[in-house]
Short mmCIF file of C-alpha atoms in Angstrom, two decimals:
data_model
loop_
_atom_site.label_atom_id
_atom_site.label_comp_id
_atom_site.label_asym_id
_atom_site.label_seq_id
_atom_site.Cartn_x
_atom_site.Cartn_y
_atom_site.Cartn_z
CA UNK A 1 -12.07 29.11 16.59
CA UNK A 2 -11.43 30.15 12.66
CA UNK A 3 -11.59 34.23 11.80
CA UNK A 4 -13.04 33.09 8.45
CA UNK A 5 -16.49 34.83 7.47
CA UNK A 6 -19.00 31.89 7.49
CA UNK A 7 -19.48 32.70 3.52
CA UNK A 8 -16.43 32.22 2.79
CA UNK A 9 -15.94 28.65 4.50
CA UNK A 10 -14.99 26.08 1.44
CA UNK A 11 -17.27 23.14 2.10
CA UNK A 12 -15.25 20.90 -0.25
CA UNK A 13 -12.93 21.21 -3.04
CA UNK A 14 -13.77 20.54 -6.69
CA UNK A 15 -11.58 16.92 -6.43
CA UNK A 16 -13.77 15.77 -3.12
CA UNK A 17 -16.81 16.45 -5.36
CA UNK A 18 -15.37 14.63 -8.58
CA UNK A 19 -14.80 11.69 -6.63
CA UNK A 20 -18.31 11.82 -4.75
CA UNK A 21 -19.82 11.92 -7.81
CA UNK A 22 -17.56 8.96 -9.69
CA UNK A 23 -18.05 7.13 -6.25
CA UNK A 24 -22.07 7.54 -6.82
CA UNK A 25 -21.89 6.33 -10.81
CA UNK A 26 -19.79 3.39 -9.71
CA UNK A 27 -22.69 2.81 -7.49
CA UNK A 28 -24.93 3.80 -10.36
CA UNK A 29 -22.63 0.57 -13.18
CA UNK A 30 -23.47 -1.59 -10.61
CA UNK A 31 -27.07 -0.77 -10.07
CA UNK A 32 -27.63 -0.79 -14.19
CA UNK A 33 -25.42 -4.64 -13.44
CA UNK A 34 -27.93 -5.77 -11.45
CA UNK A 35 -30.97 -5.92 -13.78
CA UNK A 36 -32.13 -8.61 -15.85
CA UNK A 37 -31.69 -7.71 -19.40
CA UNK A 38 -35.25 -7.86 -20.43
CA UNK A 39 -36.35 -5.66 -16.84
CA UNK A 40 -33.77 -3.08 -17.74
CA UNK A 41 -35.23 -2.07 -20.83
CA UNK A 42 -38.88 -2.63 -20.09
CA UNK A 43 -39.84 -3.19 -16.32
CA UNK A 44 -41.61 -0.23 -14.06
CA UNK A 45 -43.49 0.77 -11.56
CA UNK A 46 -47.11 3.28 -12.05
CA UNK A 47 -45.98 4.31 -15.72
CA UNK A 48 -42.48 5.39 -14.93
CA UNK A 49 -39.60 5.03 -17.78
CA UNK A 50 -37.99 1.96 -17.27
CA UNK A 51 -34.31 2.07 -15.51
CA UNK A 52 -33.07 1.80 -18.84
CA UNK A 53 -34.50 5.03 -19.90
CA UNK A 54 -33.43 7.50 -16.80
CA UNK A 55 -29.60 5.75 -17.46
CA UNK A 56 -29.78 7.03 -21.22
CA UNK A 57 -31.00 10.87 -19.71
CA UNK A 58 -28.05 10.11 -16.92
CA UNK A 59 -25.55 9.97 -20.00
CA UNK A 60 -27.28 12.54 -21.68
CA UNK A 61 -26.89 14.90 -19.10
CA UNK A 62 -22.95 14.80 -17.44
CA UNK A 63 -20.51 14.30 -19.79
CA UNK A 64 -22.53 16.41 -22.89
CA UNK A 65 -23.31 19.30 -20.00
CA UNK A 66 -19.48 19.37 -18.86
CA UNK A 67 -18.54 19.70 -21.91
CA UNK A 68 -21.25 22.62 -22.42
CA UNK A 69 -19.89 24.39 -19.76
CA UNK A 70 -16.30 24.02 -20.48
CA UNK A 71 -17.05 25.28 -23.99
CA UNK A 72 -19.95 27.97 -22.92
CA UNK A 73 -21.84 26.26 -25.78
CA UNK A 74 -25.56 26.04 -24.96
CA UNK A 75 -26.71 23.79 -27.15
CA UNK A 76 -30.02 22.09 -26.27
CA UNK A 77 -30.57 18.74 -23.86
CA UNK A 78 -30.60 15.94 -26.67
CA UNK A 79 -31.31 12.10 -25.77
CA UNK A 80 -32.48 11.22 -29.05
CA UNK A 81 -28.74 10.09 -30.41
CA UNK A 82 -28.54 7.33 -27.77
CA UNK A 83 -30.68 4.06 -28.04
CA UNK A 84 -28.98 1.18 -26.33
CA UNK A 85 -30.75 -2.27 -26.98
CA UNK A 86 -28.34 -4.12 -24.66
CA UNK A 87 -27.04 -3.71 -21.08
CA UNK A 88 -23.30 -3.98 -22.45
CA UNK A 89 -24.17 -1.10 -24.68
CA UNK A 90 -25.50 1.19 -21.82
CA UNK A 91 -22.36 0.11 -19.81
CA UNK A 92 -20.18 0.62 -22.40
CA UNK A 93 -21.58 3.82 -22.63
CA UNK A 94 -21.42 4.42 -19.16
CA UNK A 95 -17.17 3.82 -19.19
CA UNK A 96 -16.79 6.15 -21.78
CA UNK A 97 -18.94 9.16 -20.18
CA UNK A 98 -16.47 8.28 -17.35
CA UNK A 99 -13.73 9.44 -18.94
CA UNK A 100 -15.55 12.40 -20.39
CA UNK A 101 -16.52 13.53 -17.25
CA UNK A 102 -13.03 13.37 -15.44
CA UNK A 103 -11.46 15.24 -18.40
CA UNK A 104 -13.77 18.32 -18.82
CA UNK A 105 -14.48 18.65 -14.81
CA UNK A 106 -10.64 19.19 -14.59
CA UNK A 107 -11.06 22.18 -16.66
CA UNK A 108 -13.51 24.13 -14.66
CA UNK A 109 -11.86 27.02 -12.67
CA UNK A 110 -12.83 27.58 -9.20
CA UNK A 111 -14.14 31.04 -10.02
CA UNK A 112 -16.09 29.41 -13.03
CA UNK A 113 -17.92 27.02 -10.67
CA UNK A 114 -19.55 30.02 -8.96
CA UNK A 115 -20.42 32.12 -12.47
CA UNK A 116 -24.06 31.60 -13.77
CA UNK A 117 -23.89 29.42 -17.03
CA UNK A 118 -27.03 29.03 -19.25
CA UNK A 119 -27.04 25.20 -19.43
CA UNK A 120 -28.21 22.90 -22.30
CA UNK A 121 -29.84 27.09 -23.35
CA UNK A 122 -32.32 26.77 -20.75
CA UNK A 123 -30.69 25.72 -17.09
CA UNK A 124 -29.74 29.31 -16.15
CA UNK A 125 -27.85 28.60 -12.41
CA UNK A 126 -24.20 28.90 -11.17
CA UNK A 127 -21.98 26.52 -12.14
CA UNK A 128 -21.52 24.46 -9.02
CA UNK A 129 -25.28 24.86 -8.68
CA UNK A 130 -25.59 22.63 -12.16
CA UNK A 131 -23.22 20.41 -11.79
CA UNK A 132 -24.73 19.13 -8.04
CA UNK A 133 -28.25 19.02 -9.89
CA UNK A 134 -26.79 16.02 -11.99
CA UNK A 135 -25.40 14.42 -9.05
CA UNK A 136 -28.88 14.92 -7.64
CA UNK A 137 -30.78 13.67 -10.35
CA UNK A 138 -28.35 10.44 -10.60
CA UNK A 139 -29.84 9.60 -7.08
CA UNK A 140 -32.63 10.29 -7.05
CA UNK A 141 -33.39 7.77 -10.41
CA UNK A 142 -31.29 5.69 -9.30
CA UNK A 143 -33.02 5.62 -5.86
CA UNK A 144 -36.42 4.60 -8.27
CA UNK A 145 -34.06 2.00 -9.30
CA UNK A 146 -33.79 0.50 -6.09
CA UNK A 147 -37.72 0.22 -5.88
CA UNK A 148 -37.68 -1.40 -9.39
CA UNK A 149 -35.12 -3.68 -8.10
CA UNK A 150 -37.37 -4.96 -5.37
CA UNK A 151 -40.37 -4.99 -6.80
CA UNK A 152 -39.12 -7.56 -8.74
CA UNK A 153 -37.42 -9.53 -5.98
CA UNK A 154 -34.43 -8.91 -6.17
CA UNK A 155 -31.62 -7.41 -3.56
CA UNK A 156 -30.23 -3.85 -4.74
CA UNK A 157 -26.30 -3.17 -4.31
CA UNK A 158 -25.63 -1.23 -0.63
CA UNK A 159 -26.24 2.13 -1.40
CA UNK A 160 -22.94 2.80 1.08
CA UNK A 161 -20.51 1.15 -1.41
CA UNK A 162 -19.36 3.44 -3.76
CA UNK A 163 -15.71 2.08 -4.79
CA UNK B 1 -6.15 30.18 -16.81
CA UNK B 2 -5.91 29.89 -13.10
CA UNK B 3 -3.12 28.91 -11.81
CA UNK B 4 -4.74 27.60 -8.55
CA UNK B 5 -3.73 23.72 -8.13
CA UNK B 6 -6.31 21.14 -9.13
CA UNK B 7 -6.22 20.27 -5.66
CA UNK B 8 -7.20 23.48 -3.81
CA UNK B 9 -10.06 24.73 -5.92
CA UNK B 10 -12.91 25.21 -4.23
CA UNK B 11 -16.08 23.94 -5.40
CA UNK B 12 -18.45 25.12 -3.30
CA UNK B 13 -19.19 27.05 -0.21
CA UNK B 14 -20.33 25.24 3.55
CA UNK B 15 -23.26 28.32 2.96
CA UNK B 16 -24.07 26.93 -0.17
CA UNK B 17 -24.16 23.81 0.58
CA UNK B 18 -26.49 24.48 3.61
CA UNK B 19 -29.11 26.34 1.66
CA UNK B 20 -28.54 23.29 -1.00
CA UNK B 21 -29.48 20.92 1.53
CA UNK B 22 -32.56 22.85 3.02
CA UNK B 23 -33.68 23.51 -0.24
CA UNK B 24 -33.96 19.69 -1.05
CA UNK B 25 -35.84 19.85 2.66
CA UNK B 26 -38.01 21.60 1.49
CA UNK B 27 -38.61 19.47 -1.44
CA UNK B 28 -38.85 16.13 0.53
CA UNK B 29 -41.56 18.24 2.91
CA UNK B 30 -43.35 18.49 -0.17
CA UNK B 31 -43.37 15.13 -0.62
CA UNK B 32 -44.65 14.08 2.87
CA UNK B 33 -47.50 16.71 2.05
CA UNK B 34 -48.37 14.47 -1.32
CA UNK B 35 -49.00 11.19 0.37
CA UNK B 36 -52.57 10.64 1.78
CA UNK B 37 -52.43 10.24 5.25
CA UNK B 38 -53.36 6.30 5.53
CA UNK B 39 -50.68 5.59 2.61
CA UNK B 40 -47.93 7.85 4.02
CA UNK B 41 -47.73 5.13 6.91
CA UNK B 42 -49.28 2.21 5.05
CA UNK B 43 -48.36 2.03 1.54
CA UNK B 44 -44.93 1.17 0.01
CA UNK B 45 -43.80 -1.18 -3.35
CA UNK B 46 -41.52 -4.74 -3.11
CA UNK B 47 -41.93 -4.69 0.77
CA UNK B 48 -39.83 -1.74 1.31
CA UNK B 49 -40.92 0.40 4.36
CA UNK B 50 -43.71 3.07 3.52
CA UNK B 51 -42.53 6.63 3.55
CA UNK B 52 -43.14 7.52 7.13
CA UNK B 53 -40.53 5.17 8.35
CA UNK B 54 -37.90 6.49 5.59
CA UNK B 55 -38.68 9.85 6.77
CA UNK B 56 -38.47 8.50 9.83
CA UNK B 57 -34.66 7.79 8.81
CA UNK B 58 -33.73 11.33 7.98
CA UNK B 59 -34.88 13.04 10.68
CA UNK B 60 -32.86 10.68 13.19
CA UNK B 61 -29.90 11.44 11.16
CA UNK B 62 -29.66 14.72 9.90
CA UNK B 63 -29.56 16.85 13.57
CA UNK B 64 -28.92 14.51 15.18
CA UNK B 65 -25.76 13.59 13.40
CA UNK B 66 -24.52 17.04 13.26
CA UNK B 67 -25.20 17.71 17.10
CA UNK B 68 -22.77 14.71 17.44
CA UNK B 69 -20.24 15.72 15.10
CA UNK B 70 -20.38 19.55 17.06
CA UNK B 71 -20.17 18.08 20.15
CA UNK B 72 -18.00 15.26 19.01
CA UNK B 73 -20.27 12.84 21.25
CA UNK B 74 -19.91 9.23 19.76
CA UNK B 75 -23.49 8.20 20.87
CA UNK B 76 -25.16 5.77 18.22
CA UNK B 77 -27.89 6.05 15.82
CA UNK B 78 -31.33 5.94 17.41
CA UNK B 79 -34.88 6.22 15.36
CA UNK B 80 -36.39 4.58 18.36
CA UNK B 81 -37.15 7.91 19.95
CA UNK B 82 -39.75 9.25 17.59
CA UNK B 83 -42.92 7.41 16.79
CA UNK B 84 -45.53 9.59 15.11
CA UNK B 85 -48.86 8.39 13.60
CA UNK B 86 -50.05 11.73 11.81
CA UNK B 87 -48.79 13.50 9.08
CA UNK B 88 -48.88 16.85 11.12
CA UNK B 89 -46.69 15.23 13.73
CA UNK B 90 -44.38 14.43 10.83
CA UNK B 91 -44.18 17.76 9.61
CA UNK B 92 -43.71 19.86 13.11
CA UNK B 93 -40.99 17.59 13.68
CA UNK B 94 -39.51 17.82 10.15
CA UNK B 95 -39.91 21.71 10.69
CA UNK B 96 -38.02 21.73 14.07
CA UNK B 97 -35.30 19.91 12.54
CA UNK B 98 -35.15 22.68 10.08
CA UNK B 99 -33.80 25.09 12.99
CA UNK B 100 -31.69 22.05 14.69
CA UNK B 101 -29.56 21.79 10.93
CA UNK B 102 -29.12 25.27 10.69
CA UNK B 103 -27.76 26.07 14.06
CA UNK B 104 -25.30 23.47 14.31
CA UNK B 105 -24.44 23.51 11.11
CA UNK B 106 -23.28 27.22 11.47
CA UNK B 107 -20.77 25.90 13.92
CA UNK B 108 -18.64 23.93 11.76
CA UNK B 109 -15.48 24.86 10.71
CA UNK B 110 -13.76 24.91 7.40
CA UNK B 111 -11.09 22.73 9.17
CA UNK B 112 -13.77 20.64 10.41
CA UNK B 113 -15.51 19.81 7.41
CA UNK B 114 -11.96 18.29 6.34
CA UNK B 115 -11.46 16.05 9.81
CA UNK B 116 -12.18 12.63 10.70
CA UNK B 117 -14.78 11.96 12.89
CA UNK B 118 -16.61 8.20 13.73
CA UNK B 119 -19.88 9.45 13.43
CA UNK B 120 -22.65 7.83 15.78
CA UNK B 121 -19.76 5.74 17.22
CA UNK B 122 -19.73 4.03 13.07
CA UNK B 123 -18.89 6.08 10.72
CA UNK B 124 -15.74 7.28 10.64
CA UNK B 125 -14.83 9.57 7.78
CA UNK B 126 -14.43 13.20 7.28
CA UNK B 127 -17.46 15.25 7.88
CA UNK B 128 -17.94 16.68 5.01
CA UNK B 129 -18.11 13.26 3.59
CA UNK B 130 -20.57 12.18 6.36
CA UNK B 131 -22.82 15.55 5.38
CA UNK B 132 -23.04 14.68 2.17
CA UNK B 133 -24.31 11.29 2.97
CA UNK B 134 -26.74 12.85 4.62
CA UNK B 135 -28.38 14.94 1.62
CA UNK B 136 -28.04 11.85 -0.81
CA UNK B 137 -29.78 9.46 1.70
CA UNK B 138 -32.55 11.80 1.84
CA UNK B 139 -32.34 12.34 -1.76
CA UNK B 140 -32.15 8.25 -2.88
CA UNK B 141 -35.27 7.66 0.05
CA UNK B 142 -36.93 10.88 -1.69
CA UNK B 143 -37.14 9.12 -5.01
CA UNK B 144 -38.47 6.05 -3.29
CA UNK B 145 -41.19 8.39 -2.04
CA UNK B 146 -42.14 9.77 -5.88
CA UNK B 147 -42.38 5.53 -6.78
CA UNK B 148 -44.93 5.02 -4.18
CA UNK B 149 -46.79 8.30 -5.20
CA UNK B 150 -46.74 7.24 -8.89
CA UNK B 151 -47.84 3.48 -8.32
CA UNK B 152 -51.01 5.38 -6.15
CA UNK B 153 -51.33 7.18 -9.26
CA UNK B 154 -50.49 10.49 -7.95
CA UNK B 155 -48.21 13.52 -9.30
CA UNK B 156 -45.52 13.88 -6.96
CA UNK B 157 -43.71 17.61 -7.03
CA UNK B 158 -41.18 18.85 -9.66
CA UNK B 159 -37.97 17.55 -8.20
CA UNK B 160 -36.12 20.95 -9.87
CA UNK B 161 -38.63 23.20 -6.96
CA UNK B 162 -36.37 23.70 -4.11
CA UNK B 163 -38.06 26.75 -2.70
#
């Protein structure tokens, strides 16, 4: 039996989470690979953006709200400066918020992840707390992805494959 | 600066990341409440299951699994058990799994959440790893759910309400 206080148990360290979270945008490149061009930018199901659309607020969101936090600037959410007409585009868009991402998630302190941060000037939650939101989010549109995917016939990537 | 190695930092805590998980719980109970009764057993897009039968899906898994990892019993996954027909039968169960999460999960270690473990006699990597697939499973199906209730032509609940 451990002595340590259940509170204080680590669940995971900030480099397990980092590489959960590239492991689910790898799944996420091949996901956006798996579209027709045309479907990508306008297919959907009951009014929804198309997958196109929820990968440009994906970008918008984890490398620009890293490097928020890192900087304790709290800018506002934009998505307006990003308007990909190709799938190349969005995935070459994708490769380079890779790199953001790895660089300013190094920077975060482990006593930073659990300090509340006013994200984007409106997102006011603990750091960790923000940072498993976009993880979240990635999911959970990609997961709307999958249903887009098969409504139009096709077979999604296994959502267990992540490297 | 911290001089804490990349390596050791601590991102979050297992308490944290149990009230992170029950608060998406909560969230995906939600969801079961949206459906009409008929569609939440009927209805689904690009011959995916309907919702039930993903829901279904995380309640075989989530105590389940982590009664197995406590009791480091090997047994396999079974969703053959539990065949309900009402949404109320749905819920209770989803509810008692509530309690069944929280009491084993309180028995984990910190060590644990690090070790190995061939979960339902398949899935053999370290726990943590394995909870964490549990949370985005139910998170990916989740967003599957908010598809089905949009092509109905229903609002499903603000993903960001947790509690």
């Amino acid at each position: 039996m451990t002595t340590t206080a259940i509170n204080t148990k680590q669940f995971m360290t900030s480099e397990q989470l980092l590489e959960h979270w590239q492991g689910h945008r790898n799944l996420t490149r091949r996901v956006i690979e798996s579209f027709p061009e045309k479907e990508l930018f306008e297919f959907s199901v009951g009014g929804m953006r198309p997958f196109a659309k929820l990968v440009v607020e994906l970008i918008s969101i984890g490398g620009p709200a890293l490097k928020g936090i890192v900087e304790k600037n709290m800018e506002g959410y934009n998505e307006e400066g990003f308007n990909p007409t190709t799938k190349a585009e969005l995935l070459n868009k994708w490769d380079e918020e890779t790199e953001v991402i790895n660089r300013y998630f190094g920077q975060i302190s482990e006593e930073r992840f659990q300090e509340t941060f006013n994200l984007f000037g409106q997102y006011e939650f603990p750091v960790y707390q923000n940072i498993l939101y976009f993880v979240d989010n990635e999911i959970h549109h990609r997961g709307q992805g999958y249903v887009y995917l098969r409504a139009l016939g096709m077979e999604p990537p296994f959502f267990w494959e992540r490297f």
